[in-house]
C-alpha cells in the first residue's frame, strides 16, 4: 500500500512539501496550529505568494472540483499521528530575540505534540534548518515520548528550496540528503523520493550531524559568495572598476561559476541571515567558534551594503539631509517572485531613509500587504509610476522583471529629477541613460 505522509507546519516549506508529496502520488495530511491557515489551505488558497503553488494545491486538495483529493489539512496532532507512516517536520526556526542562536521551540513543540500520539510504527523526518546536534537530542525525546517505542524512529532530511522556485525545487531537488540511523529509515525515504531519484536527483546518505551541517554550510557558502562580490564592489567603487564586468569575467572560471555573484544591497530573507548567525552561535557552543569567525565578516559586509545604499541616495540628493526629499523605492521583498519581506534589504533601506526624514513611497508587485504590516508608516503607491511621480530620486531595490520592463522615458516624465540608483545591478544602464536618467549602481563607475 502507498505510504501515507503528514507534513507538520504549513509555511513556505511545509505547504510546498505537502502539495509536492500529493503530486508524487501519496495521501497527505498537513498539520498546523493556526486554524485560519488550515481553513485557507483546505479551500485551496495559499497564505503567501509562491509561483505555481496555488495551482498545485488546488490540483490535490480534497473537496475541490476535479482534484485528486489526496491532500487534506488538520489542526489535530492525534489525527496526524494516526494517519501517517512518515511525518515531516517543516516548522520555522527563527532567530531568537536578542541573540544569534536559533529558536528551536516550534520544532520541539511540533515533535512533542506528535510523539505522544505515536502508537504505531512510523518515521519522523526533520526538514527544518536546525543547529547541529538537534537531531540527536530530538531522537532521544522521541524515544522517551512515543508509546510505540522502538517502532518509531527519527531521520533528518534538510530542505534546500528557494522561495520563488519552491515547487520546482521540491519536485526536482538538485540533491536529497538524508541523515539516518537504520536501513529501515533509508529504505522508507528512498520510497518517498522514488520519483525524483528515478529522475536523477542524487541521494546522499549521512549520519545526523552531517545532514544537519549540509544545510547550514550550504547557506553559509551562498552568503559568502554574495558578500565576496559585494566586497569586490566596494573595492571597485574605490578603484573605479566595474563589479558587473568583474563578476562576468570571474564567472567564466567554472570552478567559481557565475551564479550568486550579483553585487547589490546584499542578502536578506528568512534564511541566509539568521542561518549564518545560528551557525556561528552553535559553533561557539561546540568550541569551534574560530572556524566560523569569517561568517561575522560576511554578515557585516552584508549589513554594510544597506547603509551604503542610504549614503548613495543622500549623495544623489546633494549630500545633505533627507528632510523634505521625495524618494521612490521600487521593491520591498527580499527578492523577486516572492511576497516575503523578512529581513528585506529593500525595506531596511526604505525604513532608514524614512527615519531620517525622507518622504519614501514604496511599490512592490507582490509584497505590499506584508510591507505595510511591517512598516505601516512608509508611503505606498499602487503602481511603479505612482511611486516615481514627483520623486527626487528613484531606488531600484528588488529586481522584479516588472521593473526591467518599465519604460524609462515615460517614467522620466513623471519624476521631479530623473536619477535612478540600481541597488541590484539589474537595470540596463544604457537604456535608462538614453531615456534621460542619471543612472548609478553600486560598484560601477558613473557614466
Ligand atoms: C536560500 C537558499 O538559496 C536555499 O537553498 C535555502 O533553502 C534557503 O535560503 P532563499 O532565501 O529563498 O533561499 O533565497 P536566495 O535565492 O538564496 O537569495 C537570498 C538573498 O540573496 C536574496 O535577498 C537575494 O536578493 C540575495 N542575492 C542572491 C544577492 O544579493 N546576490 C546574488 O547573486 C544572489
GROMACS .gro file of C-alpha atoms and ligand atoms in nm:
model
  481
    1UNK     CA    1   0.000   0.000   0.000
    2UNK     CA    2   0.120   0.352  -0.077
    3UNK     CA    3   0.277   0.539   0.213
    4UNK     CA    4   0.072   0.798   0.395
    5UNK     CA    5   0.250   1.122   0.470
    6UNK     CA    6   0.192   1.403   0.716
    7UNK     CA    7   0.353   1.744   0.696
    8UNK     CA    8   0.374   1.945   1.016
    9UNK     CA    9   0.389   2.321   0.969
   10UNK     CA   10   0.239   2.473   0.655
   11UNK     CA   11   0.456   2.778   0.581
   12UNK     CA   12   0.664   2.821   0.262
   13UNK     CA   13   0.838   2.491   0.324
   14UNK     CA   14   0.554   2.279   0.460
   15UNK     CA   15   0.275   2.390   0.225
   16UNK     CA   16   0.501   2.328  -0.074
   17UNK     CA   17   0.622   1.994   0.060
   18UNK     CA   18   0.266   1.877   0.129
   19UNK     CA   19   0.145   1.969  -0.220
   20UNK     CA   20   0.454   1.811  -0.378
   21UNK     CA   21   0.404   1.487  -0.185
   22UNK     CA   22   0.045   1.472  -0.313
   23UNK     CA   23   0.175   1.537  -0.665
   24UNK     CA   24   0.410   1.240  -0.622
   25UNK     CA   25   0.105   1.023  -0.556
   26UNK     CA   26   0.093   0.996  -0.175
   27UNK     CA   27  -0.205   1.054   0.052
   28UNK     CA   28  -0.107   1.362   0.253
   29UNK     CA   29  -0.233   1.528   0.569
   30UNK     CA   30  -0.096   1.874   0.655
   31UNK     CA   31  -0.097   1.985   1.020
   32UNK     CA   32  -0.074   2.337   1.155
   33UNK     CA   33  -0.161   2.505   1.483
   34UNK     CA   34  -0.307   2.814   1.311
   35UNK     CA   35  -0.674   2.740   1.245
   36UNK     CA   36  -0.718   3.016   0.984
   37UNK     CA   37  -0.423   2.890   0.782
   38UNK     CA   38  -0.562   2.537   0.780
   39UNK     CA   39  -0.903   2.668   0.673
   40UNK     CA   40  -0.744   2.864   0.385
   41UNK     CA   41  -0.537   2.571   0.264
   42UNK     CA   42  -0.839   2.344   0.287
   43UNK     CA   43  -1.014   2.585   0.047
   44UNK     CA   44  -0.715   2.560  -0.187
   45UNK     CA   45  -0.583   2.908  -0.104
   46UNK     CA   46  -0.216   2.969  -0.031
   47UNK     CA   47  -0.143   3.213   0.256
   48UNK     CA   48   0.165   3.351   0.073
   49UNK     CA   49   0.275   3.422  -0.284
   50UNK     CA   50   0.475   3.139  -0.435
   51UNK     CA   51   0.460   3.082  -0.812
   52UNK     CA   52   0.278   2.761  -0.907
   53UNK     CA   53   0.192   2.662  -0.551
   54UNK     CA   54  -0.176   2.751  -0.555
   55UNK     CA   55  -0.228   2.556  -0.879
   56UNK     CA   56  -0.052   2.252  -0.735
   57UNK     CA   57  -0.251   2.273  -0.414
   58UNK     CA   58  -0.584   2.303  -0.595
   59UNK     CA   59  -0.490   2.004  -0.806
   60UNK     CA   60  -0.484   1.787  -0.494
   61UNK     CA   61  -0.685   1.937  -0.206
   62UNK     CA   62  -0.984   1.718  -0.119
   63UNK     CA   63  -1.320   1.882  -0.184
   64UNK     CA   64  -1.202   2.095  -0.478
   65UNK     CA   65  -1.370   2.004  -0.803
   66UNK     CA   66  -1.152   1.791  -1.027
   67UNK     CA   67  -0.879   1.747  -0.762
   68UNK     CA   68  -0.708   1.417  -0.683
   69UNK     CA   69  -0.841   1.452  -0.327
   70UNK     CA   70  -0.509   1.324  -0.190
   71UNK     CA   71  -0.435   1.632   0.024
   72UNK     CA   72  -0.614   1.739   0.344
   73UNK     CA   73  -0.530   1.964   0.637
   74UNK     CA   74  -0.599   1.946   1.010
   75UNK     CA   75  -0.511   2.110   1.341
   76UNK     CA   76  -0.527   1.783   1.534
   77UNK     CA   77  -0.190   1.616   1.610
   78UNK     CA   78  -0.362   1.293   1.720
   79UNK     CA   79  -0.523   1.265   1.376
   80UNK     CA   80  -0.185   1.324   1.212
   81UNK     CA   81  -0.015   1.062   1.431
   82UNK     CA   82  -0.282   0.811   1.346
   83UNK     CA   83  -0.271   0.889   0.973
   84UNK     CA   84   0.097   0.898   0.877
   85UNK     CA   85   0.365   0.641   0.807
   86UNK     CA   86   0.613   0.922   0.752
   87UNK     CA   87   0.582   1.256   0.936
   88UNK     CA   88   0.777   1.554   0.802
   89UNK     CA   89   0.852   1.837   1.045
   90UNK     CA   90   0.860   2.161   0.844
   91UNK     CA   91   0.816   2.430   1.108
   92UNK     CA   92   1.007   2.752   1.133
   93UNK     CA   93   1.335   2.804   1.326
   94UNK     CA   94   1.367   3.182   1.359
   95UNK     CA   95   1.648   3.374   1.525
   96UNK     CA   96   1.599   3.415   1.899
   97UNK     CA   97   1.522   3.764   2.020
   98UNK     CA   98   1.837   3.938   2.136
   99UNK     CA   99   2.078   3.659   2.039
  100UNK     CA  100   2.224   3.485   1.739
  101UNK     CA  101   2.105   3.137   1.832
  102UNK     CA  102   1.813   2.970   1.664
  103UNK     CA  103   1.478   2.937   1.839
  104UNK     CA  104   1.400   2.564   1.849
  105UNK     CA  105   1.072   2.597   2.034
  106UNK     CA  106   0.850   2.534   1.728
  107UNK     CA  107   1.042   2.220   1.633
  108UNK     CA  108   1.042   2.094   1.991
  109UNK     CA  109   0.669   2.156   2.032
  110UNK     CA  110   0.586   2.002   1.694
  111UNK     CA  111   0.781   1.687   1.776
  112UNK     CA  112   0.647   1.657   2.128
  113UNK     CA  113   0.283   1.712   2.039
  114UNK     CA  114   0.306   1.445   1.768
  115UNK     CA  115   0.524   1.197   1.960
  116UNK     CA  116   0.285   1.134   2.244
  117UNK     CA  117   0.020   1.010   1.999
  118UNK     CA  118   0.250   0.778   1.803
  119UNK     CA  119   0.109   0.435   1.880
  120UNK     CA  120   0.216   0.264   1.556
  121UNK     CA  121   0.536   0.223   1.356
  122UNK     CA  122   0.638   0.541   1.178
  123UNK     CA  123   0.929   0.758   1.071
  124UNK     CA  124   0.954   1.119   1.188
  125UNK     CA  125   1.164   1.324   0.947
  126UNK     CA  126   1.303   1.666   1.035
  127UNK     CA  127   1.329   1.916   0.749
  128UNK     CA  128   1.363   2.242   0.940
  129UNK     CA  129   1.705   2.410   0.948
  130UNK     CA  130   1.843   2.337   1.296
  131UNK     CA  131   2.167   2.368   1.492
  132UNK     CA  132   2.386   2.061   1.453
  133UNK     CA  133   2.316   1.817   1.736
  134UNK     CA  134   1.942   1.880   1.738
  135UNK     CA  135   1.852   1.553   1.562
  136UNK     CA  136   2.038   1.353   1.822
  137UNK     CA  137   1.854   1.534   2.102
  138UNK     CA  138   1.517   1.504   1.929
  139UNK     CA  139   1.566   1.130   1.866
  140UNK     CA  140   1.608   1.080   2.239
  141UNK     CA  141   1.299   1.288   2.311
  142UNK     CA  142   1.101   1.086   2.057
  143UNK     CA  143   1.210   0.758   2.215
  144UNK     CA  144   1.103   0.891   2.556
  145UNK     CA  145   0.758   1.008   2.448
  146UNK     CA  146   0.631   0.777   2.173
  147UNK     CA  147   0.408   0.497   2.305
  148UNK     CA  148   0.519   0.277   2.011
  149UNK     CA  149   0.880   0.286   2.141
  150UNK     CA  150   1.138   0.136   1.903
  151UNK     CA  151   0.889   0.125   1.621
  152UNK     CA  152   0.916   0.500   1.589
  153UNK     CA  153   1.234   0.648   1.452
  154UNK     CA  154   1.383   0.983   1.354
  155UNK     CA  155   1.564   1.086   1.035
  156UNK     CA  156   1.699   1.421   0.918
  157UNK     CA  157   1.634   1.542   0.564
  158UNK     CA  158   1.727   1.908   0.515
  159UNK     CA  159   1.538   2.114   0.261
  160UNK     CA  160   1.717   2.336   0.011
  161UNK     CA  161   1.423   2.501  -0.165
  162UNK     CA  162   1.447   2.861  -0.274
  163UNK     CA  163   1.150   3.090  -0.243
  164UNK     CA  164   1.016   3.177  -0.584
  165UNK     CA  165   1.122   2.831  -0.711
  166UNK     CA  166   0.982   2.628  -0.424
  167UNK     CA  167   0.759   2.398  -0.630
  168UNK     CA  168   1.027   2.320  -0.887
  169UNK     CA  169   1.295   2.273  -0.619
  170UNK     CA  170   1.071   2.036  -0.422
  171UNK     CA  171   0.964   1.823  -0.718
  172UNK     CA  172   1.309   1.821  -0.880
  173UNK     CA  173   1.560   1.866  -0.597
  174UNK     CA  174   1.926   1.907  -0.701
  175UNK     CA  175   2.010   1.662  -0.423
  176UNK     CA  176   1.831   1.468  -0.150
  177UNK     CA  177   2.026   1.441   0.174
  178UNK     CA  178   1.914   1.202   0.446
  179UNK     CA  179   2.067   1.157   0.789
  180UNK     CA  180   1.958   0.814   0.913
  181UNK     CA  181   2.035   0.562   1.183
  182UNK     CA  182   1.890   0.249   1.023
  183UNK     CA  183   1.840   0.077   0.689
  184UNK     CA  184   1.469   0.085   0.752
  185UNK     CA  185   1.470   0.466   0.765
  186UNK     CA  186   1.682   0.489   0.450
  187UNK     CA  187   1.452   0.245   0.268
  188UNK     CA  188   1.141   0.443   0.362
  189UNK     CA  189   1.296   0.770   0.244
  190UNK     CA  190   1.403   0.609  -0.084
  191UNK     CA  191   1.039   0.509  -0.127
  192UNK     CA  192   0.916   0.864  -0.054
  193UNK     CA  193   1.162   1.013  -0.305
  194UNK     CA  194   1.144   0.731  -0.562
  195UNK     CA  195   1.024   0.965  -0.839
  196UNK     CA  196   1.292   1.237  -0.807
  197UNK     CA  197   1.557   0.965  -0.757
  198UNK     CA  198   1.442   0.797  -1.080
  199UNK     CA  199   1.456   1.140  -1.248
  200UNK     CA  200   1.821   1.169  -1.149
  201UNK     CA  201   1.832   1.360  -0.816
  202UNK     CA  202   2.141   1.237  -0.626
  203UNK     CA  203   2.055   1.067  -0.295
  204UNK     CA  204   2.318   1.123  -0.027
  205UNK     CA  205   2.301   0.915   0.291
  206UNK     CA  206   2.477   1.051   0.600
  207UNK     CA  207   2.472   1.046   0.979
  208UNK     CA  208   2.265   1.300   1.173
  209UNK     CA  209   2.523   1.575   1.227
  210UNK     CA  210   2.640   1.571   0.867
  211UNK     CA  211   2.285   1.602   0.735
  212UNK     CA  212   2.224   1.900   0.962
  213UNK     CA  213   2.555   2.057   0.861
  214UNK     CA  214   2.494   2.022   0.487
  215UNK     CA  215   2.217   2.277   0.514
  216UNK     CA  216   2.388   2.534   0.732
  217UNK     CA  217   2.715   2.507   0.541
  218UNK     CA  218   2.537   2.538   0.203
  219UNK     CA  219   2.370   2.859   0.318
  220UNK     CA  220   2.699   2.986   0.462
  221UNK     CA  221   2.870   2.924   0.130
  222UNK     CA  222   2.599   3.109  -0.062
  223UNK     CA  223   2.613   3.402   0.181
  224UNK     CA  224   2.992   3.407   0.147
  225UNK     CA  225   2.970   3.419  -0.231
  226UNK     CA  226   2.733   3.717  -0.218
  227UNK     CA  227   2.940   3.904   0.041
  228UNK     CA  228   3.256   3.828  -0.157
  229UNK     CA  229   3.124   4.001  -0.466
  230UNK     CA  230   2.986   4.284  -0.255
  231UNK     CA  231   3.331   4.332  -0.100
  232UNK     CA  232   3.468   4.344  -0.456
  233UNK     CA  233   3.204   4.607  -0.532
  234UNK     CA  234   3.345   4.821  -0.251
  235UNK     CA  235   3.693   4.785  -0.397
  236UNK     CA  236   3.564   4.861  -0.749
  237UNK     CA  237   3.392   5.167  -0.612
  238UNK     CA  238   3.725   5.287  -0.463
  239UNK     CA  239   3.935   5.194  -0.764
  240UNK     CA  240   3.696   5.296  -1.040
  241UNK     CA  241   3.632   4.939  -1.157
  242UNK     CA  242   3.308   4.776  -1.270
  243UNK     CA  243   3.189   4.491  -1.048
  244UNK     CA  244   2.938   4.364  -1.304
  245UNK     CA  245   3.213   4.310  -1.562
  246UNK     CA  246   3.436   4.167  -1.289
  247UNK     CA  247   3.167   3.913  -1.189
  248UNK     CA  248   3.110   3.820  -1.552
  249UNK     CA  249   3.478   3.756  -1.603
  250UNK     CA  250   3.514   3.561  -1.275
  251UNK     CA  251   3.210   3.350  -1.362
  252UNK     CA  252   3.374   3.211  -1.676
  253UNK     CA  253   3.602   3.013  -1.448
  254UNK     CA  254   3.379   2.716  -1.390
  255UNK     CA  255   3.540   2.647  -1.054
  256UNK     CA  256   3.391   2.980  -0.946
  257UNK     CA  257   3.075   2.982  -1.158
  258UNK     CA  258   2.862   3.282  -1.238
  259UNK     CA  259   2.570   3.225  -1.002
  260UNK     CA  260   2.532   3.419  -0.676
  261UNK     CA  261   2.779   3.684  -0.787
  262UNK     CA  262   2.529   3.965  -0.832
  263UNK     CA  263   2.653   4.260  -0.631
  264UNK     CA  264   2.400   4.494  -0.477
  265UNK     CA  265   2.238   4.570  -0.144
  266UNK     CA  266   2.302   4.217  -0.023
  267UNK     CA  267   2.114   3.915   0.100
  268UNK     CA  268   1.810   3.904   0.323
  269UNK     CA  269   1.510   3.681   0.377
  270UNK     CA  270   1.406   3.429   0.637
  271UNK     CA  271   1.707   3.200   0.584
  272UNK     CA  272   2.055   3.325   0.494
  273UNK     CA  273   2.097   3.599   0.759
  274UNK     CA  274   1.961   3.400   1.051
  275UNK     CA  275   2.120   3.074   0.942
  276UNK     CA  276   2.474   3.210   0.938
  277UNK     CA  277   2.419   3.367   1.280
  278UNK     CA  278   2.277   3.049   1.429
  279UNK     CA  279   2.566   2.855   1.277
  280UNK     CA  280   2.819   3.086   1.447
  281UNK     CA  281   2.634   3.057   1.777
  282UNK     CA  282   2.629   2.679   1.756
  283UNK     CA  283   2.996   2.657   1.662
  284UNK     CA  284   3.067   2.865   1.973
  285UNK     CA  285   2.878   2.618   2.190
  286UNK     CA  286   3.078   2.334   2.037
  287UNK     CA  287   3.408   2.510   2.099
  288UNK     CA  288   3.467   2.553   1.723
  289UNK     CA  289   3.390   2.924   1.706
  290UNK     CA  290   3.726   3.006   1.544
  291UNK     CA  291   3.628   2.802   1.241
  292UNK     CA  292   3.339   3.034   1.170
  293UNK     CA  293   3.463   3.378   1.268
  294UNK     CA  294   3.479   3.459   0.894
  295UNK     CA  295   3.098   3.448   0.891
  296UNK     CA  296   3.095   3.751   1.117
  297UNK     CA  297   3.274   3.940   0.841
  298UNK     CA  298   3.031   3.801   0.580
  299UNK     CA  299   2.743   3.930   0.792
  300UNK     CA  300   2.899   4.272   0.841
  301UNK     CA  301   2.987   4.318   0.471
  302UNK     CA  302   2.623   4.233   0.401
  303UNK     CA  303   2.474   4.471   0.657
  304UNK     CA  304   2.708   4.750   0.545
  305UNK     CA  305   2.551   4.740   0.197
  306UNK     CA  306   2.224   4.874   0.330
  307UNK     CA  307   2.390   5.176   0.489
  308UNK     CA  308   2.591   5.236   0.174
  309UNK     CA  309   2.276   5.244  -0.034
  310UNK     CA  310   2.133   5.506   0.202
  311UNK     CA  311   2.450   5.713   0.164
  312UNK     CA  312   2.439   5.682  -0.213
  313UNK     CA  313   2.082   5.814  -0.206
  314UNK     CA  314   2.189   6.103   0.017
  315UNK     CA  315   2.471   6.187  -0.221
  316UNK     CA  316   2.234   6.178  -0.519
  317UNK     CA  317   2.017   6.430  -0.336
  318UNK     CA  318   2.303   6.673  -0.292
  319UNK     CA  319   2.468   6.529   0.017
  320UNK     CA  320   2.265   6.690   0.293
  321UNK     CA  321   1.962   6.581   0.482
  322UNK     CA  322   1.671   6.374   0.354
  323UNK     CA  323   1.422   6.621   0.503
  324UNK     CA  324   1.157   6.718   0.251
  325UNK     CA  325   1.306   6.493  -0.020
  326UNK     CA  326   1.085   6.251  -0.208
  327UNK     CA  327   1.232   5.906  -0.250
  328UNK     CA  328   1.070   5.638  -0.468
  329UNK     CA  329   1.152   5.280  -0.371
  330UNK     CA  330   1.091   5.007  -0.628
  331UNK     CA  331   1.076   4.674  -0.448
  332UNK     CA  332   1.001   4.572  -0.091
  333UNK     CA  333   1.051   4.194  -0.085
  334UNK     CA  334   1.389   4.038  -0.008
  335UNK     CA  335   1.399   3.901  -0.360
  336UNK     CA  336   1.170   3.891  -0.666
  337UNK     CA  337   0.889   3.636  -0.719
  338UNK     CA  338   0.808   3.624  -0.351
  339UNK     CA  339   0.592   3.828  -0.114
  340UNK     CA  340   0.836   3.769   0.171
  341UNK     CA  341   0.967   4.083   0.340
  342UNK     CA  342   1.151   3.914   0.626
  343UNK     CA  343   1.485   4.090   0.680
  344UNK     CA  344   1.443   4.255   0.342
  345UNK     CA  345   1.734   4.482   0.246
  346UNK     CA  346   1.493   4.690   0.034
  347UNK     CA  347   1.260   4.767   0.324
  348UNK     CA  348   1.553   4.824   0.555
  349UNK     CA  349   1.689   5.094   0.322
  350UNK     CA  350   1.341   5.246   0.278
  351UNK     CA  351   1.295   5.247   0.657
  352UNK     CA  352   1.632   5.413   0.726
  353UNK     CA  353   1.561   5.695   0.478
  354UNK     CA  354   1.212   5.743   0.619
  355UNK     CA  355   1.350   5.763   0.973
  356UNK     CA  356   1.590   6.034   0.855
  357UNK     CA  357   1.302   6.247   0.735
  358UNK     CA  358   1.274   6.142   0.370
  359UNK     CA  359   0.929   6.105   0.216
  360UNK     CA  360   0.950   5.747   0.099
  361UNK     CA  361   0.698   5.588  -0.138
  362UNK     CA  362   0.728   5.215  -0.192
  363UNK     CA  363   0.587   4.998  -0.467
  364UNK     CA  364   0.625   4.620  -0.494
  365UNK     CA  365   0.438   4.382  -0.727
  366UNK     CA  366   0.353   4.125  -0.454
  367UNK     CA  367   0.493   4.240  -0.122
  368UNK     CA  368   0.270   4.540  -0.046
  369UNK     CA  369   0.047   4.380   0.218
  370UNK     CA  370   0.340   4.231   0.410
  371UNK     CA  371   0.544   4.551   0.379
  372UNK     CA  372   0.254   4.762   0.509
  373UNK     CA  373   0.217   4.533   0.808
  374UNK     CA  374   0.586   4.557   0.894
  375UNK     CA  375   0.638   4.928   0.811
  376UNK     CA  376   0.298   5.096   0.835
  377UNK     CA  377   0.450   5.444   0.844
  378UNK     CA  378   0.609   5.429   0.497
  379UNK     CA  379   0.419   5.568   0.198
  380UNK     CA  380   0.286   5.315  -0.052
  381UNK     CA  381   0.177   5.354  -0.414
  382UNK     CA  382  -0.032   5.121  -0.628
  383UNK     CA  383   0.199   5.126  -0.930
  384UNK     CA  384   0.564   5.188  -1.006
  385UNK     CA  385   0.468   5.504  -1.196
  386UNK     CA  386   0.274   5.639  -0.898
  387UNK     CA  387   0.571   5.572  -0.670
  388UNK     CA  388   0.804   5.758  -0.906
  389UNK     CA  389   0.570   6.054  -0.961
  390UNK     CA  390   0.732   6.364  -0.812
  391UNK     CA  391   1.040   6.173  -0.688
  392UNK     CA  392   1.374   6.344  -0.638
  393UNK     CA  393   1.549   6.007  -0.661
  394UNK     CA  394   1.438   5.651  -0.753
  395UNK     CA  395   1.587   5.348  -0.576
  396UNK     CA  396   1.563   5.010  -0.750
  397UNK     CA  397   1.596   4.768  -0.460
  398UNK     CA  398   1.436   4.435  -0.562
  399UNK     CA  399   1.495   4.308  -0.914
  400UNK     CA  400   1.141   4.224  -1.027
  401UNK     CA  401   1.100   4.164  -1.400
  402UNK     CA  402   0.826   4.429  -1.397
  403UNK     CA  403   1.090   4.693  -1.318
  404UNK     CA  404   1.315   4.586  -1.603
  405UNK     CA  405   1.018   4.617  -1.835
  406UNK     CA  406   0.928   4.971  -1.728
  407UNK     CA  407   0.951   5.242  -1.992
  408UNK     CA  408   1.227   5.471  -1.861
  409UNK     CA  409   1.125   5.756  -2.091
  410UNK     CA  410   0.768   5.760  -1.959
  411UNK     CA  411   0.896   5.740  -1.601
  412UNK     CA  412   1.141   6.024  -1.658
  413UNK     CA  413   0.849   6.248  -1.748
  414UNK     CA  414   0.678   6.194  -1.409
  415UNK     CA  415   0.987   6.212  -1.182
  416UNK     CA  416   1.093   6.551  -1.048
  417UNK     CA  417   1.460   6.462  -1.101
  418UNK     CA  418   1.539   6.159  -1.320
  419UNK     CA  419   1.803   5.993  -1.103
  420UNK     CA  420   1.791   5.617  -1.054
  421UNK     CA  421   2.010   5.417  -0.817
  422UNK     CA  422   2.020   5.049  -0.902
  423UNK     CA  423   2.069   4.857  -0.580
  424UNK     CA  424   2.056   4.524  -0.763
  425UNK     CA  425   2.263   4.584  -1.075
  426UNK     CA  426   1.972   4.457  -1.277
  427UNK     CA  427   1.853   4.751  -1.489
  428UNK     CA  428   2.018   4.827  -1.823
  429UNK     CA  429   2.227   5.143  -1.770
  430UNK     CA  430   2.231   5.232  -2.141
  431UNK     CA  431   1.855   5.223  -2.182
  432UNK     CA  432   1.798   5.436  -1.874
  433UNK     CA  433   2.069   5.686  -1.962
  434UNK     CA  434   1.938   5.712  -2.318
  435UNK     CA  435   1.596   5.799  -2.174
  436UNK     CA  436   1.741   6.092  -1.984
  437UNK     CA  437   1.816   5.930  -1.648
  438UNK     CA  438   2.125   5.967  -1.438
  439UNK     CA  439   2.193   5.601  -1.361
  440UNK     CA  440   2.416   5.491  -1.070
  441UNK     CA  441   2.480   5.144  -0.935
  442UNK     CA  442   2.690   5.002  -0.654
  443UNK     CA  443   3.039   4.907  -0.760
  444UNK     CA  444   3.010   5.055  -1.109
  445UNK     CA  445   3.154   5.372  -1.246
  446UNK     CA  446   2.926   5.671  -1.300
  447UNK     CA  447   2.869   5.745  -1.669
  448LIG     C1  448   1.813   3.040   0.043
  448LIG     C2  449   1.892   2.925  -0.022
  448LIG     O1  450   1.924   2.959  -0.158
  448LIG     C3  451   1.812   2.798  -0.017
  448LIG     O2  452   1.886   2.690  -0.074
  448LIG     C4  453   1.775   2.768   0.126
  448LIG     O3  454   1.694   2.654   0.132
  448LIG     C5  455   1.703   2.886   0.189
  448LIG     O4  456   1.780   3.004   0.176
  448LIG     P1  457   1.611   3.196  -0.036
  448LIG     O5  458   1.617   3.259   0.099
  448LIG     O6  459   1.481   3.162  -0.096
  448LIG     O7  460   1.697   3.061  -0.036
  448LIG     O8  461   1.682   3.299  -0.135
  448LIG     P2  462   1.810   3.306  -0.229
  448LIG     O9  463   1.770   3.291  -0.368
  448LIG    O10  464   1.920   3.220  -0.180
  448LIG    O11  465   1.850   3.459  -0.208
  448LIG     C6  466   1.888   3.507  -0.079
  448LIG     C7  467   1.922   3.653  -0.083
  448LIG    O12  468   2.044   3.674  -0.152
  448LIG     C8  469   1.819   3.743  -0.151
  448LIG    O13  470   1.799   3.858  -0.073
  448LIG     C9  471   1.884   3.777  -0.283
  448LIG    O14  472   1.842   3.901  -0.333
  448LIG    C10  473   2.031   3.780  -0.245
  448LIG     N1  474   2.124   3.756  -0.358
  448LIG    C11  475   2.122   3.636  -0.422
  448LIG    C12  476   2.216   3.853  -0.394
  448LIG    O15  477   2.220   3.961  -0.335
  448LIG     N2  478   2.303   3.827  -0.497
  448LIG    C13  479   2.303   3.710  -0.564
  448LIG    O16  480   2.386   3.694  -0.656
  448LIG    C14  481   2.209   3.611  -0.526
   0.00000   0.00000   0.00000
